[in-house]
Short mmCIF file of C-alpha atoms in Angstrom, two decimals:
data_model
loop_
_atom_site.label_atom_id
_atom_site.label_comp_id
_atom_site.label_asym_id
_atom_site.label_seq_id
_atom_site.Cartn_x
_atom_site.Cartn_y
_atom_site.Cartn_z
CA MET F 1 119.89 76.27 82.50
CA LYS F 2 118.84 79.78 81.55
CA GLN F 3 121.52 82.41 81.07
CA ASP F 4 122.22 84.67 84.07
CA HIS F 5 121.52 88.43 83.88
CA LYS F 6 119.54 88.08 80.65
CA LYS F 7 116.63 90.50 80.26
CA THR F 8 113.32 88.68 80.23
CA SER F 9 109.61 89.35 80.05
CA ILE F 10 106.92 86.82 80.94
CA SER F 11 103.16 86.77 81.36
CA GLY F 12 101.40 84.19 83.42
CA LEU F 13 99.47 83.19 86.50
CA VAL F 14 100.76 83.69 90.05
CA THR F 15 100.70 80.23 91.65
CA ALA F 16 102.45 80.95 94.97
CA VAL F 17 103.42 84.03 97.00
CA PHE F 18 105.88 84.05 99.90
CA ALA F 19 107.28 87.30 101.27
CA ARG F 20 109.23 89.04 98.50
CA ARG F 21 109.25 86.10 96.12
CA PHE F 22 106.48 84.57 94.06
CA VAL F 23 106.00 81.96 91.36
CA VAL F 24 104.58 82.74 87.92
CA GLU F 25 103.53 79.92 85.61
CA ASP F 26 103.43 80.45 81.86
CA LYS F 27 103.52 78.15 78.81
CA ASP F 28 107.22 77.42 79.44
CA GLY F 29 106.78 76.38 83.07
CA LYS F 30 107.18 77.93 86.50
CA HIS F 31 109.41 80.93 87.21
CA LEU F 32 110.56 82.21 90.59
CA ALA F 33 110.43 86.02 90.74
CA ASP F 34 111.86 88.43 93.32
CA LEU F 35 110.47 91.89 94.17
CA GLY F 36 113.49 92.84 96.28
CA SER F 37 113.39 94.43 99.70
CA GLN F 38 109.99 96.13 99.29
CA PRO F 39 107.42 93.43 98.48
CA SER F 40 104.63 95.67 99.78
CA LEU F 41 104.91 97.77 96.60
CA VAL F 42 102.82 95.14 94.82
CA ASP F 43 99.74 93.43 96.30
CA LEU F 44 100.04 89.93 94.82
CA ARG F 45 97.76 86.98 95.41
CA GLU F 46 97.60 83.47 94.02
CA GLY F 47 95.52 83.53 90.85
CA ASP F 48 96.59 87.02 89.74
CA LYS F 49 97.49 87.33 86.06
CA VAL F 50 100.69 89.34 85.69
CA THR F 51 103.25 90.47 83.17
CA LEU F 52 106.70 91.10 84.52
CA GLN F 53 110.01 92.33 83.20
CA GLY F 54 113.39 91.90 84.78
CA ARG F 55 116.72 90.14 84.68
CA ARG F 56 117.19 86.45 85.15
CA LYS F 57 119.80 85.93 87.84
CA HIS F 58 120.62 82.40 88.92
CA ALA F 59 117.29 80.62 89.43
CA GLU F 60 115.05 83.67 89.70
CA ILE F 61 113.92 86.79 87.90
CA LYS F 62 114.81 90.08 89.57
CA VAL F 63 111.67 92.06 88.74
CA SER F 64 112.08 95.61 87.39
CA ALA F 65 108.44 96.13 86.28
CA ILE F 66 105.20 94.30 86.96
CA THR F 67 101.66 94.77 85.69
CA LYS F 68 98.64 93.02 87.12
CA LYS F 69 95.84 92.31 84.63
CA GLY F 70 93.82 95.48 84.19
CA GLY F 71 96.21 97.53 86.33
CA GLU F 72 98.98 99.96 85.75
CA MET F 73 102.64 99.06 85.50
CA ILE F 74 104.64 99.37 88.70
CA LEU F 75 108.30 100.14 88.08
CA ILE F 76 110.85 98.79 90.52
CA ALA F 77 114.41 100.09 90.31
CA ARG F 78 117.23 98.16 91.88
CA LYS F 79 120.42 99.81 92.84
CA GLY F 80 123.27 99.35 95.22
CA GLY F 81 126.42 97.38 94.79
CA HIS F 82 128.30 94.67 96.58
CA GLY F 83 125.29 92.40 96.80
CA HIS F 84 123.05 94.96 98.52
CA ASP F 85 119.56 95.11 97.11
CA LYS F 86 117.85 98.43 97.57
CA THR F 87 114.51 98.31 95.84
CA VAL F 88 112.60 101.50 95.22
CA VAL F 89 109.63 102.54 93.23
CA SER F 90 110.25 105.01 90.41
CA HIS F 91 109.95 108.69 91.19
CA ASP F 92 106.34 108.87 92.35
CA PRO F 93 106.17 111.38 95.22
CA SER F 94 102.86 110.06 96.62
CA LEU F 95 104.53 107.65 99.08
CA ALA F 96 106.88 110.39 100.32
CA ILE F 97 104.03 112.88 100.72
CA ALA F 98 101.94 110.32 102.60
CA ALA F 99 104.85 109.60 104.98
CA VAL F 100 105.21 113.30 105.86
CA LYS F 101 101.46 113.63 106.41
CA LEU F 102 101.53 110.58 108.70
CA GLU F 103 104.09 112.43 110.81
CA GLY F 104 101.45 115.13 111.31
CA TYR F 105 102.87 117.74 108.94
CA ARG F 106 101.28 119.64 106.08
CA VAL F 107 103.34 119.50 102.89
CA LEU F 108 104.34 122.91 101.54
CA GLY F 109 105.15 123.21 97.86
CA ALA F 110 106.15 120.39 95.55
CA PRO F 111 108.54 117.65 96.70
CA LEU F 112 112.05 118.06 95.31
CA GLY F 113 113.22 114.84 93.68
CA THR F 114 116.80 113.59 93.71
CA PRO F 115 118.03 110.31 92.20
CA ASP F 116 117.49 108.44 95.46
CA HIS F 117 115.07 110.43 97.65
CA PHE F 118 112.62 113.32 97.92
CA GLU F 119 113.13 116.48 99.93
CA ILE F 120 109.89 117.83 101.35
CA LEU F 121 109.15 120.96 103.36
CA GLY F 122 106.58 120.26 106.05
CA ARG F 123 104.77 122.49 108.53
CA SER F 124 103.47 121.25 111.88
CA ALA F 125 100.16 122.34 113.41
CA LYS F 126 102.21 124.72 115.62
CA GLY F 127 103.90 126.28 112.57
CA LYS F 128 107.27 124.55 112.88
CA LEU F 129 108.96 124.14 109.46
CA VAL F 130 110.85 120.90 108.93
CA GLU F 131 112.84 119.54 105.98
CA PHE F 132 112.20 115.84 105.40
CA HIS F 133 114.38 113.50 103.36
CA VAL F 134 112.17 110.61 102.30
CA GLU F 135 113.33 107.52 100.44
CA LEU F 136 111.51 106.70 97.20
CA ASP F 137 109.70 103.85 98.95
CA GLY F 138 108.20 106.27 101.53
CA ALA F 139 110.59 105.65 104.43
CA ILE F 140 111.64 108.85 106.19
CA ASP F 141 115.43 108.94 106.22
CA SER F 142 115.87 112.19 108.16
CA LYS F 143 114.18 115.37 109.29
CA LYS F 144 115.72 118.62 110.46
CA PRO F 145 114.69 122.23 111.00
CA ALA F 146 114.23 123.85 107.59
CA ASP F 147 116.79 126.41 106.44
CA MET F 148 114.48 129.19 105.32
CA GLN F 149 117.36 130.91 103.51
CA ALA F 150 117.87 127.91 101.22
CA PRO F 151 116.88 128.82 97.65
CA LYS F 152 115.24 125.42 97.16
CA TRP F 153 112.39 126.42 99.51
CA ALA F 154 111.81 129.92 98.08
CA SER F 155 108.66 129.01 96.15
CA ALA F 156 107.26 126.88 98.98
CA ILE F 157 107.54 129.69 101.54
CA ALA F 158 106.48 132.51 99.22
CA ASP F 159 102.83 132.04 100.26
CA LEU F 160 103.49 131.91 104.02
#
């Protein structure tokens, strides 16, 4: 049996995909891998050649980075304690920006990154200014009227 929590890296062929888990076969055999609670971060199909990094936990690899052949590496950070898996993509604001735009708002200024979310100032078609808190995976956690006196929005509102 392979040691638990040991860092590992494998390259192989995806032979099965089911929800957040998939099987990768390499020269040593088949390995069950887990993408966590956000499997949509990676579009995997049977036959894809991948390289993944992560930690072996029990009978599976908890993926922290995956690269499809010819593609760029997708980083997946896991955090949360007490058995809770909160999987997020590394600080790429594009998902957060897209979520705000889908709500019908124009993004003003650059998103402000925190360790676990982005803060984005949005403006509706009617001119309403709203502060969005968006998780790193693109899920909107909250929105509230923007405090225009807050120093964090000074550069975003300077051009209004």
